[in-house]
mmCIF file of C-alpha atoms and ligand atoms in Angstrom:
data_model
loop_
_atom_site.group_PDB
_atom_site.id
_atom_site.type_symbol
_atom_site.label_atom_id
_atom_site.label_comp_id
_atom_site.label_asym_id
_atom_site.label_seq_id
_atom_site.Cartn_x
_atom_site.Cartn_y
_atom_site.Cartn_z
ATOM 1 C CA UNK A 1 2.136 32.036 25.974
ATOM 2 C CA UNK A 2 0.717 34.186 23.580
ATOM 3 C CA UNK A 3 2.949 36.635 21.676
ATOM 4 C CA UNK A 4 2.765 40.418 21.740
ATOM 5 C CA UNK A 5 1.328 41.370 18.487
ATOM 6 C CA UNK A 6 -1.081 38.252 18.069
ATOM 7 C CA UNK A 7 -4.660 38.929 18.567
ATOM 8 C CA UNK A 8 -5.831 35.401 19.031
ATOM 9 C CA UNK A 9 -4.854 31.722 18.596
ATOM 10 C CA UNK A 10 -6.256 30.104 15.715
ATOM 11 C CA UNK A 11 -4.897 26.518 15.932
ATOM 12 C CA UNK A 12 -3.093 25.600 19.216
ATOM 13 C CA UNK A 13 0.028 23.733 19.554
ATOM 14 C CA UNK A 14 -1.674 20.503 20.241
ATOM 15 C CA UNK A 15 -4.041 20.998 17.182
ATOM 16 C CA UNK A 16 -1.220 21.580 15.039
ATOM 17 C CA UNK A 17 0.517 18.595 16.313
ATOM 18 C CA UNK A 18 -2.603 16.434 15.672
ATOM 19 C CA UNK A 19 -3.072 17.601 12.089
ATOM 20 C CA UNK A 20 0.537 17.025 11.306
ATOM 21 C CA UNK A 21 0.656 13.590 12.582
ATOM 22 C CA UNK A 22 -2.911 12.717 10.641
ATOM 23 C CA UNK A 23 -1.229 13.840 7.380
ATOM 24 C CA UNK A 24 1.812 11.568 8.142
ATOM 25 C CA UNK A 25 -0.509 8.930 8.504
ATOM 26 C CA UNK A 26 -2.530 9.502 5.078
ATOM 27 C CA UNK A 27 0.885 10.202 3.149
ATOM 28 C CA UNK A 28 2.322 7.004 4.788
ATOM 29 C CA UNK A 29 -0.895 4.893 3.897
ATOM 30 C CA UNK A 30 -0.963 6.313 0.477
ATOM 31 C CA UNK A 31 2.824 5.513 -0.914
ATOM 32 C CA UNK A 32 3.191 2.279 1.274
ATOM 33 C CA UNK A 33 1.134 0.455 -1.658
ATOM 34 C CA UNK A 34 3.735 1.745 -4.174
ATOM 35 C CA UNK A 35 6.483 -0.443 -5.512
ATOM 36 C CA UNK A 36 9.833 0.799 -6.144
ATOM 37 C CA UNK A 37 8.832 4.212 -4.132
ATOM 38 C CA UNK A 38 11.307 6.840 -5.043
ATOM 39 C CA UNK A 39 9.719 9.472 -2.874
ATOM 40 C CA UNK A 40 11.243 13.099 -2.818
ATOM 41 C CA UNK A 41 9.639 15.460 -0.640
ATOM 42 C CA UNK A 42 9.900 19.026 -1.679
ATOM 43 C CA UNK A 43 9.486 22.074 0.225
ATOM 44 C CA UNK A 44 8.879 25.774 -0.803
ATOM 45 C CA UNK A 45 10.949 27.998 1.355
ATOM 46 C CA UNK A 46 10.740 29.750 3.630
ATOM 47 C CA UNK A 47 6.963 29.196 4.824
ATOM 48 C CA UNK A 48 7.102 25.346 4.673
ATOM 49 C CA UNK A 49 10.149 24.552 6.596
ATOM 50 C CA UNK A 50 8.887 24.190 10.036
ATOM 51 C CA UNK A 51 5.815 22.064 8.923
ATOM 52 C CA UNK A 52 7.931 20.130 6.721
ATOM 53 C CA UNK A 53 10.147 18.959 9.620
ATOM 54 C CA UNK A 54 7.662 17.881 11.330
ATOM 55 C CA UNK A 55 5.688 16.202 8.776
ATOM 56 C CA UNK A 56 8.472 14.103 7.411
ATOM 57 C CA UNK A 57 8.855 12.357 10.988
ATOM 58 C CA UNK A 58 5.614 11.108 10.573
ATOM 59 C CA UNK A 59 5.988 9.621 7.173
ATOM 60 C CA UNK A 60 7.121 6.069 7.818
ATOM 61 C CA UNK A 61 8.750 5.289 4.655
ATOM 62 C CA UNK A 62 12.275 5.793 2.939
ATOM 63 C CA UNK A 63 12.186 9.549 1.503
ATOM 64 C CA UNK A 64 14.717 12.401 0.360
ATOM 65 C CA UNK A 65 14.292 15.923 0.879
ATOM 66 C CA UNK A 66 14.728 19.136 -1.042
ATOM 67 C CA UNK A 67 13.931 22.764 -1.116
ATOM 68 C CA UNK A 68 13.058 25.424 -3.288
ATOM 69 C CA UNK A 69 12.606 29.048 -3.144
ATOM 70 C CA UNK A 70 10.201 31.038 -5.372
ATOM 71 C CA UNK A 71 9.441 34.490 -5.413
ATOM 72 C CA UNK A 72 6.408 36.256 -6.637
ATOM 73 C CA UNK A 73 6.832 39.578 -8.772
ATOM 74 C CA UNK A 74 5.146 42.664 -7.611
ATOM 75 C CA UNK A 75 3.411 43.407 -4.999
ATOM 76 C CA UNK A 76 3.821 41.446 -1.686
ATOM 77 C CA UNK A 77 0.430 40.824 -0.610
ATOM 78 C CA UNK A 78 -1.415 39.909 -3.622
ATOM 79 C CA UNK A 79 -0.094 37.139 -5.581
ATOM 80 C CA UNK A 80 0.209 37.873 -9.180
ATOM 81 C CA UNK A 81 1.107 34.289 -10.546
ATOM 82 C CA UNK A 82 4.332 35.293 -11.988
ATOM 83 C CA UNK A 83 7.042 33.401 -10.113
ATOM 84 C CA UNK A 84 10.749 33.503 -10.064
ATOM 85 C CA UNK A 85 13.001 30.672 -9.051
ATOM 86 C CA UNK A 86 15.494 32.162 -6.644
ATOM 87 C CA UNK A 87 16.974 29.192 -5.401
ATOM 88 C CA UNK A 88 16.619 25.658 -7.568
ATOM 89 C CA UNK A 89 16.568 22.417 -6.360
ATOM 90 C CA UNK A 90 19.513 20.241 -5.927
ATOM 91 C CA UNK A 91 17.952 16.985 -6.730
ATOM 92 C CA UNK A 92 16.822 15.581 -10.265
ATOM 93 C CA UNK A 93 12.901 15.286 -10.373
ATOM 94 C CA UNK A 94 12.752 12.769 -13.254
ATOM 95 C CA UNK A 95 11.170 9.249 -12.721
ATOM 96 C CA UNK A 96 10.788 10.229 -9.065
ATOM 97 C CA UNK A 97 7.501 10.403 -6.858
ATOM 98 C CA UNK A 98 7.358 14.019 -5.705
ATOM 99 C CA UNK A 99 5.563 15.273 -2.856
ATOM 100 C CA UNK A 100 5.315 18.959 -2.897
ATOM 101 C CA UNK A 101 4.826 20.674 0.606
ATOM 102 C CA UNK A 102 3.205 24.132 0.972
ATOM 103 C CA UNK A 103 2.609 26.308 4.133
ATOM 104 C CA UNK A 104 -0.519 27.486 2.548
ATOM 105 C CA UNK A 105 -2.449 27.710 -0.221
ATOM 106 C CA UNK A 106 -4.388 30.907 -0.893
ATOM 107 C CA UNK A 107 -5.226 32.334 -4.426
ATOM 108 C CA UNK A 108 -3.143 29.125 -5.558
ATOM 109 C CA UNK A 109 -1.239 31.305 -7.885
ATOM 110 C CA UNK A 110 2.400 30.686 -6.514
ATOM 111 C CA UNK A 111 1.905 26.879 -6.422
ATOM 112 C CA UNK A 112 0.072 26.512 -9.666
ATOM 113 C CA UNK A 113 3.205 27.929 -11.387
ATOM 114 C CA UNK A 114 5.547 25.894 -9.204
ATOM 115 C CA UNK A 115 3.537 22.599 -9.935
ATOM 116 C CA UNK A 116 4.225 23.383 -13.688
ATOM 117 C CA UNK A 117 7.515 23.798 -13.359
ATOM 118 C CA UNK A 118 7.947 20.548 -11.545
ATOM 119 C CA UNK A 119 5.741 18.623 -13.825
ATOM 120 C CA UNK A 120 7.973 19.870 -16.747
ATOM 121 C CA UNK A 121 10.708 17.900 -15.294
ATOM 122 C CA UNK A 122 8.802 14.571 -15.711
ATOM 123 C CA UNK A 123 8.344 13.064 -12.091
ATOM 124 C CA UNK A 124 6.898 9.703 -12.343
ATOM 125 C CA UNK A 125 4.098 11.001 -9.884
ATOM 126 C CA UNK A 126 3.305 14.397 -8.188
ATOM 127 C CA UNK A 127 1.106 14.765 -5.239
ATOM 128 C CA UNK A 128 0.309 18.260 -3.108
ATOM 129 C CA UNK A 129 0.386 18.432 0.484
ATOM 130 C CA UNK A 130 -0.472 21.689 2.067
ATOM 131 C CA UNK A 131 -0.531 22.598 5.966
ATOM 132 C CA UNK A 132 -3.381 25.191 5.456
ATOM 133 C CA UNK A 133 -5.893 26.149 2.732
ATOM 134 C CA UNK A 134 -8.075 29.047 2.063
ATOM 135 C CA UNK A 135 -10.405 27.893 -0.608
ATOM 136 C CA UNK A 136 -12.608 30.954 -0.505
ATOM 137 C CA UNK A 137 -9.709 32.944 -1.903
ATOM 138 C CA UNK A 138 -8.840 30.824 -4.769
ATOM 139 C CA UNK A 139 -8.367 32.130 -8.241
ATOM 140 C CA UNK A 140 -6.874 29.199 -9.920
ATOM 141 C CA UNK A 141 -7.745 25.552 -9.440
ATOM 142 C CA UNK A 142 -5.107 23.641 -7.611
ATOM 143 C CA UNK A 143 -5.648 19.913 -6.793
ATOM 144 C CA UNK A 144 -4.903 19.112 -3.094
ATOM 145 C CA UNK A 145 -4.098 15.523 -2.210
ATOM 146 C CA UNK A 146 -3.475 16.158 1.407
ATOM 147 C CA UNK A 147 -4.539 19.137 3.171
ATOM 148 C CA UNK A 148 -3.933 19.774 7.010
ATOM 149 C CA UNK A 149 -7.055 22.268 7.425
ATOM 150 C CA UNK A 150 -9.187 24.362 5.467
ATOM 151 C CA UNK A 151 -9.537 27.828 7.280
ATOM 152 C CA UNK A 152 -11.470 31.286 6.299
ATOM 153 C CA UNK A 153 -10.193 34.047 4.799
ATOM 154 C CA UNK A 154 -8.257 35.282 7.702
ATOM 155 C CA UNK A 155 -4.462 36.375 7.775
ATOM 156 C CA UNK A 156 -2.613 33.745 10.096
ATOM 157 C CA UNK A 157 0.878 33.408 11.205
ATOM 158 C CA UNK A 158 3.259 31.074 12.973
ATOM 159 C CA UNK A 159 4.424 27.596 12.628
ATOM 160 C CA UNK A 160 6.717 28.754 9.665
ATOM 161 C CA UNK A 161 3.913 31.215 8.456
ATOM 162 C CA UNK A 162 4.909 34.785 8.676
ATOM 163 C CA UNK A 163 3.783 38.622 8.655
ATOM 164 C CA UNK A 164 6.378 40.801 7.592
ATOM 165 C CA UNK A 165 8.840 37.783 8.036
ATOM 166 C CA UNK A 166 7.897 37.862 11.834
ATOM 167 C CA UNK A 167 6.291 35.055 13.999
ATOM 168 C CA UNK A 168 7.655 32.088 11.997
ATOM 169 C CA UNK A 169 9.075 30.743 15.432
ATOM 170 C CA UNK A 170 5.452 30.600 16.968
ATOM 171 C CA UNK A 171 4.728 27.011 17.901
ATOM 172 C CA UNK A 172 0.821 27.754 17.611
ATOM 173 C CA UNK A 173 -0.911 29.260 14.489
ATOM 174 C CA UNK A 174 -2.260 32.980 15.461
ATOM 175 C CA UNK A 175 -4.181 35.726 13.889
ATOM 176 C CA UNK A 176 -1.964 39.222 13.903
ATOM 177 C CA UNK A 177 -3.592 41.976 15.439
ATOM 178 C CA UNK A 178 -5.030 44.603 12.955
HETATM 179 P P1 IMP B 201 -0.831 32.213 -3.290
HETATM 180 O O1 IMP B 201 0.056 32.188 -4.599
HETATM 181 O O2 IMP B 201 -1.907 33.293 -3.291
HETATM 182 O O3 IMP B 201 -1.863 30.906 -3.138
HETATM 183 O O4 IMP B 201 0.103 32.578 -1.961
HETATM 184 C C1 IMP B 201 0.508 31.658 -1.323
HETATM 185 C C2 IMP B 201 1.573 32.226 -0.448
HETATM 186 O O5 IMP B 201 0.927 33.807 0.235
HETATM 187 C C3 IMP B 201 1.884 31.379 0.744
HETATM 188 O O6 IMP B 201 3.219 30.593 0.350
HETATM 189 C C4 IMP B 201 2.426 32.313 1.989
HETATM 190 O O7 IMP B 201 3.614 32.765 1.756
HETATM 191 C C5 IMP B 201 1.419 33.489 1.702
HETATM 192 N N1 IMP B 201 0.357 33.550 2.376
HETATM 193 C C6 IMP B 201 -1.055 33.566 1.948
HETATM 194 N N2 IMP B 201 -1.656 33.756 2.959
HETATM 195 C C7 IMP B 201 -1.109 33.775 4.122
HETATM 196 C C8 IMP B 201 -1.528 34.037 5.712
HETATM 197 O O8 IMP B 201 -2.473 33.841 6.000
HETATM 198 N N3 IMP B 201 -0.280 34.291 6.552
HETATM 199 C C9 IMP B 201 1.000 34.174 5.900
HETATM 200 N N4 IMP B 201 1.308 33.892 4.714
HETATM 201 C C10 IMP B 201 0.232 33.746 3.647
HETATM 202 MG MG1 MG B 202 5.136 31.276 1.345
#
C-alpha cells in the first residue's frame, strides 16, 4: 500500500526491519564488552520515536530510555544550528553510557548542538546512532557510530520522519510527491 502523496517507496518495510535488526546486533556487540554498563538510550523527539521503539527491542542488554525535544530557531527547512531545548531529559547523564538516537542526520547542525549539551553533563561514554544519514548535505562534522543507511539528497518521510508533520505512521520510507 503506497500512501497518497507518496511518489515512490525508498525503503520497504522489510528493508527497514533488516536495517534496524542489524543496528541492534552492532550495538549489542559493542556494549556487551563493557563492564558495569549503565546504558541510557536517548531519543530526539519527535522523529526518532518509531525507530527507537523498534531499535531497543533489538538491543539485548539492560538499558533505560529517555527523550528530549529540541527545536531549531528560524526557518523550518534550513537548519540554523541554533537549538532550543523544548523538553529536557528526566534522567541524569553523568557517569552513564549514553546512546543518542536520531531519525536522520542531514546538515548535522541540530545533532552537533545536542551532542555538545549532553557531553557537557559528563557521561562516561557517548555514542551516536542514526537511522538515516545524508552525508552530501553535511555542513558540520558529526561522528556517527551506528548508521542505518546513507542516502542521497532526497527528502524522505515515513517510519517516524515527517513532511509538515504528516506521514510519520508509514511503515516504510517514501519520497513525497513534488
Ligand atoms: P540537521 O540539523 O540539518 O541535521 O537536521 C536534522 C533534522 O532535519 C532531522 O531530525 C529531521 O527532523 C529533519 N530532516 C532532515 N532531512 C529530512 C528528510 O529527508 N525528511 C524528514 N526530515 C528531515
Ligand atoms: Mg527531527
